[in-house]
CSV table of C-alpha atoms and ligand atoms in Angstrom, one decimal:
chain,number,residue,atom,x,y,z
A,129,UNK,CA,17.3,-18.5,-9.9
A,130,UNK,CA,14.2,-17.3,-8.2
A,131,UNK,CA,11.6,-17.2,-10.8
A,132,UNK,CA,9.9,-13.7,-11.6
A,133,UNK,CA,6.6,-13.6,-9.7
A,134,UNK,CA,3.8,-11.0,-11.3
A,135,UNK,CA,2.8,-8.2,-8.9
A,136,UNK,CA,-0.8,-6.8,-9.1
A,137,UNK,CA,-1.0,-3.3,-8.9
A,138,UNK,CA,-4.0,-1.5,-8.0
A,139,UNK,CA,-3.4,1.8,-9.7
A,140,UNK,CA,-3.5,2.3,-13.5
A,141,UNK,CA,-2.5,5.2,-15.5
A,142,UNK,CA,-6.1,6.5,-17.3
A,143,UNK,CA,-4.4,7.3,-21.0
A,144,UNK,CA,-7.7,9.6,-22.4
A,145,UNK,CA,-6.3,11.6,-19.0
A,146,UNK,CA,-2.9,12.0,-18.6
A,147,UNK,CA,-1.1,15.0,-20.5
A,148,UNK,CA,2.4,13.8,-20.0
A,149,UNK,CA,3.2,16.9,-17.4
A,150,UNK,CA,5.7,14.6,-15.4
A,151,UNK,CA,4.2,15.0,-12.0
A,152,UNK,CA,3.7,11.7,-10.6
A,153,UNK,CA,7.4,10.6,-12.1
A,154,UNK,CA,9.0,13.6,-10.3
A,155,UNK,CA,7.7,12.2,-6.7
A,156,UNK,CA,7.6,8.8,-7.3
A,157,UNK,CA,10.2,7.2,-4.7
A,158,UNK,CA,10.9,4.5,-6.6
A,159,UNK,CA,11.6,5.7,-9.9
A,160,UNK,CA,8.4,3.6,-11.2
A,161,UNK,CA,7.6,5.8,-14.1
A,162,UNK,CA,8.5,6.2,-17.0
A,163,UNK,CA,7.0,8.9,-20.0
A,164,UNK,CA,6.4,6.7,-23.1
A,165,UNK,CA,4.8,8.8,-26.3
A,166,UNK,CA,3.4,11.6,-23.9
A,167,UNK,CA,1.9,9.3,-21.6
A,168,UNK,CA,3.6,8.0,-17.6
A,169,UNK,CA,3.6,3.9,-18.3
A,170,UNK,CA,4.3,2.7,-13.8
A,171,UNK,CA,7.3,-0.5,-13.9
A,172,UNK,CA,4.9,-3.7,-12.7
A,173,UNK,CA,8.5,-4.6,-10.7
A,174,UNK,CA,9.2,-1.0,-9.1
A,175,UNK,CA,6.2,0.4,-7.8
A,176,UNK,CA,5.6,-0.7,-4.3
A,177,UNK,CA,1.8,1.4,-4.5
A,178,UNK,CA,2.4,4.3,-2.4
A,179,UNK,CA,0.2,6.2,-4.0
A,180,UNK,CA,2.7,9.2,-3.9
A,181,UNK,CA,1.7,9.4,-8.4
A,182,UNK,CA,-2.1,8.9,-7.7
A,183,UNK,CA,-2.1,12.2,-5.5
A,184,UNK,CA,0.0,14.1,-7.5
A,185,UNK,CA,-1.7,14.1,-10.7
A,186,UNK,CA,-3.5,17.3,-11.4
A,187,UNK,CA,-6.2,15.6,-14.3
A,188,UNK,CA,-7.0,12.3,-12.1
A,189,UNK,CA,-5.5,10.4,-14.6
A,190,UNK,CA,-4.2,7.8,-12.3
A,191,UNK,CA,-7.1,5.7,-10.8
A,192,UNK,CA,-7.2,3.0,-7.9
A,193,UNK,CA,-9.3,-0.4,-9.7
A,194,UNK,CA,-11.7,-2.4,-7.7
A,195,UNK,CA,-13.9,-5.2,-7.4
A,196,UNK,CA,-17.5,-4.5,-8.4
A,197,UNK,CA,-20.0,-4.5,-5.2
A,198,UNK,CA,-22.3,-6.5,-6.7
A,199,UNK,CA,-20.2,-9.5,-6.7
A,200,UNK,CA,-21.0,-9.5,-2.4
A,201,UNK,CA,-24.1,-10.6,-3.1
A,202,UNK,CA,-22.6,-13.7,-5.1
A,203,UNK,CA,-22.1,-15.5,-1.1
A,204,UNK,CA,-24.4,-15.8,1.6
A,205,UNK,CA,-22.0,-14.8,4.2
A,206,UNK,CA,-21.0,-11.4,3.6
A,207,UNK,CA,-18.1,-9.7,5.6
A,208,UNK,CA,-16.8,-7.3,5.0
A,209,UNK,CA,-13.5,-5.7,7.3
A,210,UNK,CA,-13.8,-2.4,7.9
A,211,UNK,CA,-10.9,-0.1,8.7
A,212,UNK,CA,-11.4,2.3,11.7
A,213,UNK,CA,-10.5,4.9,9.7
A,214,UNK,CA,-13.5,4.3,7.9
A,215,UNK,CA,-15.4,5.3,11.2
A,216,UNK,CA,-13.2,8.5,11.7
A,217,UNK,CA,-14.7,9.9,9.0
A,218,UNK,CA,-18.2,10.5,9.9
A,219,UNK,CA,-18.5,13.5,12.8
A,220,UNK,CA,-19.0,12.4,15.7
A,221,UNK,CA,-22.9,12.5,16.0
A,222,UNK,CA,-22.7,9.5,13.6
A,223,UNK,CA,-22.0,6.7,16.1
A,224,UNK,CA,-19.7,3.5,15.1
A,225,UNK,CA,-22.9,1.7,15.5
A,226,UNK,CA,-24.8,3.6,12.8
A,227,UNK,CA,-22.1,3.6,10.4
A,228,UNK,CA,-21.7,-0.7,11.1
A,229,UNK,CA,-25.3,-1.1,11.2
A,230,UNK,CA,-25.9,0.9,7.6
A,231,UNK,CA,-22.6,-1.5,6.1
A,232,UNK,CA,-25.4,-4.4,7.4
A,233,UNK,CA,-28.7,-2.5,5.0
A,234,UNK,CA,-26.1,-2.3,1.9
A,235,UNK,CA,-26.2,-6.0,2.1
A,236,UNK,CA,-23.2,-6.7,4.6
A,237,UNK,CA,-24.0,-10.2,6.7
A,238,UNK,CA,-20.9,-9.6,9.5
A,239,UNK,CA,-19.1,-6.3,10.0
A,240,UNK,CA,-15.7,-6.7,11.3
A,241,UNK,CA,-13.3,-3.6,12.5
A,242,UNK,CA,-9.7,-4.8,11.2
A,243,UNK,CA,-7.8,-3.8,13.7
A,244,UNK,CA,-9.2,-6.3,15.6
A,245,UNK,CA,-6.6,-8.7,15.0
A,246,UNK,CA,-4.2,-7.0,16.7
A,247,UNK,CA,-6.5,-7.1,19.9
A,248,UNK,CA,-6.3,-11.0,19.2
A,249,UNK,CA,-2.6,-10.8,18.6
A,250,UNK,CA,-2.7,-10.1,22.0
A,251,UNK,CA,-4.7,-12.6,23.4
A,252,UNK,CA,-3.5,-15.1,22.1
A,253,UNK,CA,0.0,-14.3,22.0
A,254,UNK,CA,-0.5,-11.9,25.8
A,255,UNK,CA,1.8,-9.4,23.8
A,256,UNK,CA,1.9,-8.6,20.6
A,257,UNK,CA,4.7,-10.9,18.6
A,258,UNK,CA,8.3,-10.8,17.2
A,259,UNK,CA,9.2,-12.6,14.5
A,260,UNK,CA,12.3,-10.9,13.1
A,261,UNK,CA,15.4,-12.1,12.4
A,262,UNK,CA,17.1,-8.9,13.3
A,263,UNK,CA,16.5,-5.5,15.0
A,264,UNK,CA,15.8,-2.7,14.9
A,265,UNK,CA,12.7,-4.9,13.9
A,266,UNK,CA,10.1,-3.1,10.8
A,267,UNK,CA,7.0,-3.1,11.3
A,268,UNK,CA,4.5,-5.0,8.8
A,269,UNK,CA,1.6,-3.6,9.3
A,270,UNK,CA,2.1,-0.9,6.4
A,271,UNK,CA,2.3,-3.1,3.3
A,272,UNK,CA,3.8,-0.1,0.9
A,273,UNK,CA,6.5,0.0,3.9
A,274,UNK,CA,7.2,-4.0,3.1
A,275,UNK,CA,6.8,-3.3,0.0
A,276,UNK,CA,9.8,0.0,0.0
A,277,UNK,CA,12.0,-2.5,2.0
A,278,UNK,CA,11.2,-5.1,-0.4
A,279,UNK,CA,12.2,-2.9,-3.6
A,280,UNK,CA,14.8,-0.6,-2.3
A,281,UNK,CA,16.5,-1.6,1.1
A,282,UNK,CA,17.5,-5.3,0.4
A,283,UNK,CA,19.5,-5.9,2.2
A,284,UNK,CA,17.3,-4.9,5.7
A,285,UNK,CA,14.2,-7.8,4.4
A,286,UNK,CA,14.7,-9.6,7.4
A,287,UNK,CA,13.9,-6.8,10.2
A,288,UNK,CA,10.3,-7.5,8.8
A,289,UNK,CA,8.3,-9.1,11.1
A,290,UNK,CA,7.2,-11.6,10.3
A,291,UNK,CA,3.9,-10.9,11.7
A,292,UNK,CA,0.1,-10.7,8.8
A,293,UNK,CA,-1.0,-7.9,9.1
A,294,UNK,CA,-3.9,-7.3,12.0
A,295,UNK,CA,-6.7,-7.5,8.7
A,296,UNK,CA,-5.8,-10.9,7.6
A,297,UNK,CA,-6.3,-12.0,11.2
A,298,UNK,CA,-9.4,-10.7,11.6
A,299,UNK,CA,-10.8,-12.1,8.5
A,300,UNK,CA,-9.0,-15.1,9.7
A,301,UNK,CA,-11.6,-15.3,12.6
A,302,UNK,CA,-14.0,-14.0,11.1
A,303,UNK,CA,-13.4,-17.2,9.3
A,304,UNK,CA,-13.6,-20.1,11.0
A,305,UNK,CA,-16.0,-18.7,13.9
A,306,UNK,CA,-18.5,-19.4,10.7
A,307,UNK,CA,-17.1,-22.3,9.7
A,308,UNK,CA,-17.4,-23.8,13.6
A,309,UNK,CA,-21.5,-21.9,13.1
A,310,UNK,CA,-21.9,-24.7,10.3
A,311,UNK,CA,-21.6,-22.0,6.9
A,312,UNK,CA,-19.1,-23.8,4.1
A,313,UNK,CA,-16.0,-22.1,2.7
A,314,UNK,CA,-17.7,-21.3,-0.2
A,315,UNK,CA,-20.1,-19.6,1.1
A,316,UNK,CA,-18.0,-17.4,2.5
A,317,UNK,CA,-16.9,-13.5,0.9
A,318,UNK,CA,-14.9,-11.8,2.6
A,319,UNK,CA,-14.1,-8.0,1.9
A,320,UNK,CA,-11.2,-6.0,2.6
A,321,UNK,CA,-13.0,-2.0,2.1
A,322,UNK,CA,-9.2,-0.1,1.9
A,323,UNK,CA,-8.3,3.1,2.4
A,324,UNK,CA,-5.4,2.7,-0.5
A,325,UNK,CA,-4.0,0.7,-2.8
A,326,UNK,CA,-1.2,-1.2,-1.1
A,327,UNK,CA,-3.5,-3.2,0.9
A,328,UNK,CA,-5.2,-4.4,-2.9
A,329,UNK,CA,-2.0,-4.9,-3.6
A,330,UNK,CA,-0.7,-6.6,-0.3
A,331,UNK,CA,-4.1,-9.2,-0.6
A,332,UNK,CA,-4.0,-9.4,-4.6
A,333,UNK,CA,-0.2,-10.5,-4.4
A,334,UNK,CA,0.4,-10.9,-0.5
A,335,UNK,CA,4.7,-10.2,0.2
A,336,UNK,CA,4.7,-14.6,0.8
A,337,UNK,CA,3.1,-16.2,-1.8
A,338,UNK,CA,0.0,-17.5,0.6
A,339,UNK,CA,-3.0,-15.5,-0.8
A,340,UNK,CA,-7.4,-16.4,-1.0
A,341,UNK,CA,-7.7,-15.0,2.7
A,342,UNK,CA,-11.0,-12.1,1.1
A,343,UNK,CA,-12.5,-12.6,-2.0
A,344,UNK,CA,-13.0,-8.9,-3.1
A,345,UNK,CA,-11.3,-5.6,-2.3
A,346,UNK,CA,-14.4,-2.6,-2.0
A,347,UNK,CA,-12.7,1.1,-2.2
A,348,UNK,CA,-13.2,3.2,1.0
A,349,UNK,CA,-14.6,6.0,-0.4
A,350,UNK,CA,-16.7,4.3,-2.3
A,351,UNK,CA,-18.3,2.9,0.9
A,352,UNK,CA,-17.7,5.9,2.6
A,353,UNK,CA,-20.3,7.5,-0.1
A,354,UNK,CA,-22.6,4.1,0.1
A,355,UNK,CA,-23.2,4.5,3.7
A,356,UNK,CA,-23.6,8.2,3.9
A,357,UNK,CA,-26.8,8.5,1.0
A,358,UNK,CA,-27.9,5.2,3.4
A,359,UNK,CA,-27.7,7.7,7.0
A,360,UNK,CA,-28.8,10.7,4.9
A,361,UNK,CA,-31.8,7.8,4.4
A,362,UNK,CA,-32.2,6.7,7.5
A,363,UNK,CA,-31.9,10.1,9.4
A,364,UNK,CA,-35.5,9.7,11.0
A,365,UNK,CA,-36.3,6.7,11.8
A,366,UNK,CA,-32.9,5.3,13.0
A,367,UNK,CA,-32.5,4.7,16.7
A,368,UNK,CA,-29.6,2.8,17.3
A,369,UNK,CA,-27.6,2.8,20.5
A,370,UNK,CA,-24.5,2.7,21.5
A,371,UNK,CA,-23.5,-1.4,22.7
A,372,UNK,CA,-22.5,-1.2,26.2
A,373,UNK,CA,-19.4,-2.6,25.7
A,374,UNK,CA,-17.0,-2.4,23.3
A,375,UNK,CA,-16.2,-4.1,20.4
A,376,UNK,CA,-12.4,-3.5,19.9
A,377,UNK,CA,-10.2,-2.3,22.2
A,378,UNK,CA,-8.5,1.5,22.3
A,379,UNK,CA,-5.0,0.9,21.1
A,380,UNK,CA,-6.3,-0.7,18.8
A,381,UNK,CA,-8.7,1.5,17.2
A,382,UNK,CA,-5.7,4.9,17.3
A,383,UNK,CA,-3.6,1.7,15.2
A,384,UNK,CA,-3.2,3.1,12.7
A,385,UNK,CA,-2.3,6.5,13.3
A,386,UNK,CA,1.0,7.4,13.6
A,387,UNK,CA,2.5,6.8,16.7
A,388,UNK,CA,-0.6,4.0,17.3
A,389,UNK,CA,1.6,0.7,17.0
A,390,UNK,CA,5.2,2.3,18.9
A,391,UNK,CA,3.9,2.2,22.0
A,392,UNK,CA,2.7,-0.7,22.5
A,393,UNK,CA,6.7,-2.5,22.3
A,394,UNK,CA,9.1,-3.1,23.8
A,395,UNK,CA,12.0,-1.1,24.6
A,396,UNK,CA,12.7,2.8,22.2
A,397,UNK,CA,10.2,2.4,19.5
A,398,UNK,CA,10.0,5.0,17.0
A,399,UNK,CA,7.6,5.8,14.4
A,400,UNK,CA,7.3,7.2,11.0
A,401,UNK,CA,5.7,9.2,8.6
A,402,UNK,CA,5.4,10.2,4.9
A,403,UNK,CA,6.8,8.1,2.0
A,404,UNK,CA,10.2,10.5,2.1
A,405,UNK,CA,10.2,10.6,5.6
A,406,UNK,CA,10.8,7.1,5.6
A,407,UNK,CA,13.0,6.7,3.1
A,408,UNK,CA,15.7,9.1,4.0
A,409,UNK,CA,15.4,6.9,7.2
A,410,UNK,CA,15.7,4.2,6.0
A,411,UNK,CA,19.2,4.8,4.6
A,412,UNK,CA,20.8,5.7,7.4
A,413,UNK,CA,19.4,2.5,9.4
A,414,UNK,CA,21.5,0.8,5.9
A,415,UNK,CA,24.5,2.3,6.8
A,416,UNK,CA,24.4,1.7,10.4
A,417,UNK,CA,23.6,5.3,11.4
A,418,UNK,CA,20.5,3.9,13.7
A,419,UNK,CA,21.0,2.9,17.6
A,420,UNK,CA,19.8,2.2,20.1
A,421,UNK,CA,16.4,1.7,18.2
A,422,UNK,CA,14.3,-1.6,18.6
A,423,UNK,CA,10.8,-0.9,17.1
A,424,UNK,CA,10.5,1.1,13.8
A,425,UNK,CA,6.9,1.9,12.9
A,426,UNK,CA,7.3,3.0,9.5
A,427,UNK,CA,3.4,4.5,7.4
A,428,UNK,CA,3.8,5.5,3.5
A,429,UNK,CA,1.0,8.2,4.5
A,430,UNK,CA,1.0,11.3,6.8
A,431,UNK,CA,-0.8,10.3,10.4
A,432,UNK,CA,-0.7,7.0,8.9
A,433,UNK,CA,-3.8,4.7,7.4
A,434,UNK,CA,-6.2,8.4,8.3
A,435,UNK,CA,-4.3,9.5,5.6
A,436,UNK,CA,-5.1,6.7,2.7
A,437,UNK,CA,-5.4,7.7,-0.6
A,438,UNK,CA,-8.9,6.9,-0.6
A,439,UNK,CA,-10.1,8.5,2.2
A,440,UNK,CA,-12.8,11.2,1.5
A,441,UNK,CA,-12.2,13.3,5.1
A,442,UNK,CA,-9.9,15.4,5.8
A,443,UNK,CA,-6.5,13.4,7.8
A,444,UNK,CA,-5.9,15.0,10.8
A,445,UNK,CA,-9.6,15.5,11.5
A,446,UNK,CA,-10.5,12.0,10.8
A,447,UNK,CA,-7.0,11.0,13.2
A,448,UNK,CA,-8.3,13.0,16.1
A,449,UNK,CA,-11.9,11.6,15.6
A,450,UNK,CA,-10.3,7.7,16.2
A,451,UNK,CA,-8.4,8.7,19.8
A,452,UNK,CA,-10.7,10.6,20.8
A,453,UNK,CA,-13.4,7.8,20.3
A,454,UNK,CA,-10.4,6.2,21.9
A,455,UNK,CA,-10.7,8.1,25.1
A,456,UNK,CA,-13.9,7.7,25.5
A,457,UNK,CA,-14.4,3.7,24.2
A,458,UNK,CA,-16.1,0.9,27.1
A,459,UNK,CA,-14.3,-1.9,28.2
A,460,UNK,CA,-13.2,-4.7,25.8
A,461,UNK,CA,-16.7,-6.7,25.7
A,462,UNK,CA,-15.9,-10.0,27.9
A,463,UNK,CA,-18.0,-12.8,25.5
A,464,UNK,CA,-15.6,-10.9,22.6
A,465,UNK,CA,-12.8,-12.7,24.3
A,466,UNK,CA,-13.8,-15.5,25.0
A,467,UNK,CA,-14.7,-16.1,21.3
A,468,UNK,CA,-10.8,-15.4,20.2
A,469,UNK,CA,-10.3,-17.5,23.6
A,470,UNK,CA,-12.8,-20.9,21.5
A,471,UNK,CA,-10.9,-19.6,18.4
A,472,UNK,CA,-6.5,-19.7,20.2
A,473,UNK,CA,-5.4,-22.7,18.7
A,474,UNK,CA,-6.3,-22.1,14.8
A,475,UNK,CA,-5.6,-18.9,15.4
A,476,UNK,CA,-1.9,-19.1,16.9
A,477,UNK,CA,-1.2,-21.3,14.1
A,478,UNK,CA,-1.9,-18.5,11.5
A,479,UNK,CA,-0.1,-15.2,12.4
A,480,UNK,CA,3.0,-15.7,11.5
A,481,UNK,CA,4.4,-14.8,7.7
A,482,UNK,CA,6.5,-17.8,6.8
A,483,UNK,CA,9.1,-15.1,4.6
A,484,UNK,CA,9.4,-11.8,2.7
A,485,UNK,CA,11.4,-11.9,0.0
A,486,UNK,CA,13.7,-8.8,-1.8
A,487,UNK,CA,12.6,-7.4,-4.5
A,488,UNK,CA,15.1,-5.9,-6.0
A,489,UNK,CA,15.1,-3.1,-8.9
A,490,UNK,CA,18.5,-3.0,-10.2
A,491,UNK,CA,19.1,-6.4,-10.1
A,492,UNK,CA,21.5,-5.7,-13.1
A,493,UNK,CA,22.5,-9.4,-14.5
A,494,UNK,CA,22.1,-13.1,-13.0
A,495,UNK,CA,25.4,-13.9,-13.5
A,496,UNK,CA,27.4,-11.9,-11.0
A,497,UNK,CA,30.2,-10.9,-14.1
A,498,UNK,CA,28.1,-9.8,-16.5
A,499,UNK,CA,25.9,-7.5,-13.0
A,500,UNK,CA,29.8,-5.7,-12.6
A,501,UNK,CA,30.7,-5.3,-16.1
A,502,UNK,CA,26.7,-3.4,-16.2
A,503,UNK,CA,27.4,-1.0,-13.2
A,504,UNK,CA,30.8,-0.1,-14.0
A,505,UNK,CA,28.8,0.6,-17.9
A,506,UNK,CA,26.1,2.4,-15.2
A,507,UNK,CA,28.8,4.9,-14.0
A,508,UNK,CA,30.4,5.7,-17.7
A,509,UNK,CA,27.6,6.2,-19.0
A,510,UNK,CA,26.6,9.0,-15.7
A,511,UNK,CA,29.9,10.3,-16.4
A,512,UNK,CA,28.4,11.2,-20.3
A,513,UNK,CA,25.4,12.3,-18.6
A,514,UNK,CA,24.6,15.9,-17.3
A,515,UNK,CA,23.2,15.0,-14.2
A,516,UNK,CA,20.2,18.1,-13.9
A,517,UNK,CA,17.8,15.1,-13.9
A,518,UNK,CA,15.2,17.3,-16.0
A,519,UNK,CA,13.1,14.4,-17.4
A,520,UNK,CA,12.9,15.2,-20.9
A,521,UNK,CA,14.5,12.4,-21.5
A,522,UNK,CA,11.2,11.0,-19.7
A,523,UNK,CA,13.0,8.9,-17.0
A,524,UNK,CA,13.0,10.4,-13.6
A,525,UNK,CA,16.7,10.9,-13.1
A,526,UNK,CA,20.3,10.5,-15.0
A,527,UNK,CA,21.3,7.3,-12.9
A,528,UNK,CA,17.4,5.9,-14.0
A,529,UNK,CA,18.0,7.2,-17.7
A,530,UNK,CA,21.7,5.6,-17.4
A,531,UNK,CA,19.8,2.1,-15.6
A,532,UNK,CA,17.5,2.0,-18.4
A,533,UNK,CA,19.9,1.9,-20.8
A,534,UNK,CA,22.1,-1.1,-19.4
A,535,UNK,CA,18.9,-3.0,-18.8
A,536,UNK,CA,17.9,-2.6,-22.9
A,537,UNK,CA,14.9,0.1,-21.8
A,538,UNK,CA,16.4,2.8,-23.2
A,539,UNK,CA,19.1,4.7,-25.7
A,540,UNK,CA,21.3,7.1,-24.5
A,541,UNK,CA,19.8,9.5,-27.4
A,542,UNK,CA,17.2,10.0,-25.5
A,543,UNK,CA,19.3,12.4,-23.5
A,544,UNK,CA,18.7,16.1,-25.0
A,545,UNK,CA,21.8,17.7,-23.7
A,546,UNK,CA,23.8,14.5,-25.5
A,547,UNK,CA,21.8,15.1,-28.7
A,548,UNK,CA,22.7,19.0,-28.7
A,549,UNK,CA,26.0,17.8,-28.3
A,550,UNK,CA,25.7,15.4,-31.3
A,551,UNK,CA,24.2,17.1,-33.8
A,552,UNK,CA,27.1,20.1,-33.5
A,553,UNK,CA,29.2,17.9,-35.0
A,554,UNK,CA,26.7,16.1,-37.1
A,555,UNK,CA,23.7,18.8,-37.9
A,556,UNK,CA,22.2,16.0,-40.1
A,557,UNK,CA,21.3,14.2,-37.1
A,558,UNK,CA,18.5,16.9,-35.7
A,559,UNK,CA,15.6,15.0,-37.6
A,560,UNK,CA,16.1,11.6,-35.9
A,561,UNK,CA,16.6,13.3,-32.7
A,562,UNK,CA,13.6,15.1,-33.1
A,563,UNK,CA,11.9,10.9,-33.6
A,564,UNK,CA,13.4,10.2,-30.7
A,565,UNK,CA,11.6,13.3,-28.6
A,566,UNK,CA,8.6,11.8,-30.0
A,567,UNK,CA,8.6,8.7,-29.2
A,568,UNK,CA,8.9,10.3,-25.0
A,569,UNK,CA,6.6,13.0,-25.7
A,570,UNK,CA,4.5,12.0,-28.8
A,571,UNK,CA,3.9,13.4,-31.8
A,572,UNK,CA,1.1,16.4,-30.4
A,573,UNK,CA,3.5,18.3,-28.1
A,574,UNK,CA,6.1,19.1,-31.3
A,575,UNK,CA,3.4,20.4,-33.1
A,576,UNK,CA,4.0,24.2,-31.8
B,878,SF4,S1,2.8,4.1,-6.6
B,878,SF4,FE1,4.2,5.0,-5.6
B,878,SF4,S2,5.8,3.5,-6.5
B,878,SF4,FE2,3.7,3.0,-8.2
B,878,SF4,S3,4.4,4.9,-8.8
B,878,SF4,FE3,3.0,5.4,-7.9
B,878,SF4,S4,4.8,7.1,-6.8
B,878,SF4,FE4,5.4,5.1,-7.9
B,879,SF4,S1,0.1,13.1,-13.0
B,879,SF4,FE1,1.6,11.4,-15.0
B,879,SF4,S2,-0.5,10.3,-14.9
B,879,SF4,FE2,-1.2,12.4,-13.9
B,879,SF4,S3,-1.2,13.7,-16.3
B,879,SF4,FE3,0.9,14.1,-15.0
B,879,SF4,S4,2.0,12.5,-16.2
B,879,SF4,FE4,-0.3,11.9,-16.6
């Protein structure tokens, strides 16, 4: 039997702020949220870190954890791996060089754009490498999508491209180059500046069991504010010339946006963004309705990483600025390519993911016969539930409550329709039913 893994999730519910409004529960694409004692509770096995709950919460009760920024100073070599969308958040008059310079000023000794990893992959493989067992190939760029496939579409796991994300490739490059220049491994701290929670989870509990490349994660909105303050301070003095050549290619700059990756793939490709659109599409793929497509670029957020929950600007403006930046970019610096060539052997050995395993959320039992019996029980229970998905039971749908019951995490008398029908037969039950409701919604909601 496969050992259960503990999955790291960066999103946490602040119980002080949460008042059990159920908005997060309604939008969660993997039915990971329940209401217990009037607060949202996230099931770590089901959560895919898409951030939909955080966006939906009216009181900001869902927060993203990050490492303490001071942690960077534990290292002599402090590397920031920054997504292109970080730069796209700044107005055009603030050049990329100024943003990078400000990140240096904050304490980083080296700054790389995460999507530089796509240039590395192209350079060492001659094209973007594909390592999927089945077509259509599903991009593994967006970690929320990788988790979604693992959790909700386990039969499609073999379609995922087993290639490490560009941010990992950039980190390998940075680490290797510093070691070649004489740095010791323990002196190097690599920090990813993340636009979303899913990338934090991917770094802290990767899809395959390999980790240790990154020493910490910094939320993009946090760094954005620090950079902005630094730029204001520098305003009168800073004059940073634009480089003659670009540090990354135009294709890499727009790679994380919707339709940034698909045009570079062979054959017929398609881009879909927004987690609920992606789910609808994957349901069709699973049922065999999709034919003739070779490559699927799927992004959890609208406008790709420009729409990440840790972005500070308008996602459409960020995406437009990055496209504009790509259009006006100079040729990729040949010196950069020489540096990549110098590490080709090492990098070639570190671009592939060994495996991505399914993580089924509805695994009912290890024993097949038992699992079948539980499946039948779910159907039976669904027959007695009203199927109105009202959420009063504290589960997002009648089906989710039925699953909770057979998995020993719920009771039929959480259903208000069931309670009322029982009270008709036995009026004395109403007191007990009120207790059930208090367990779900907390006492405060019954003190009217
Ligand atoms: S991050 Fe996404 S999957 Fe996780 S609880 Fe929130 S909405 Fe559900
Ligand atoms: S959206 Fe979720 S976390 Fe926010 S207050 Fe409502 S129940 Fe609580």
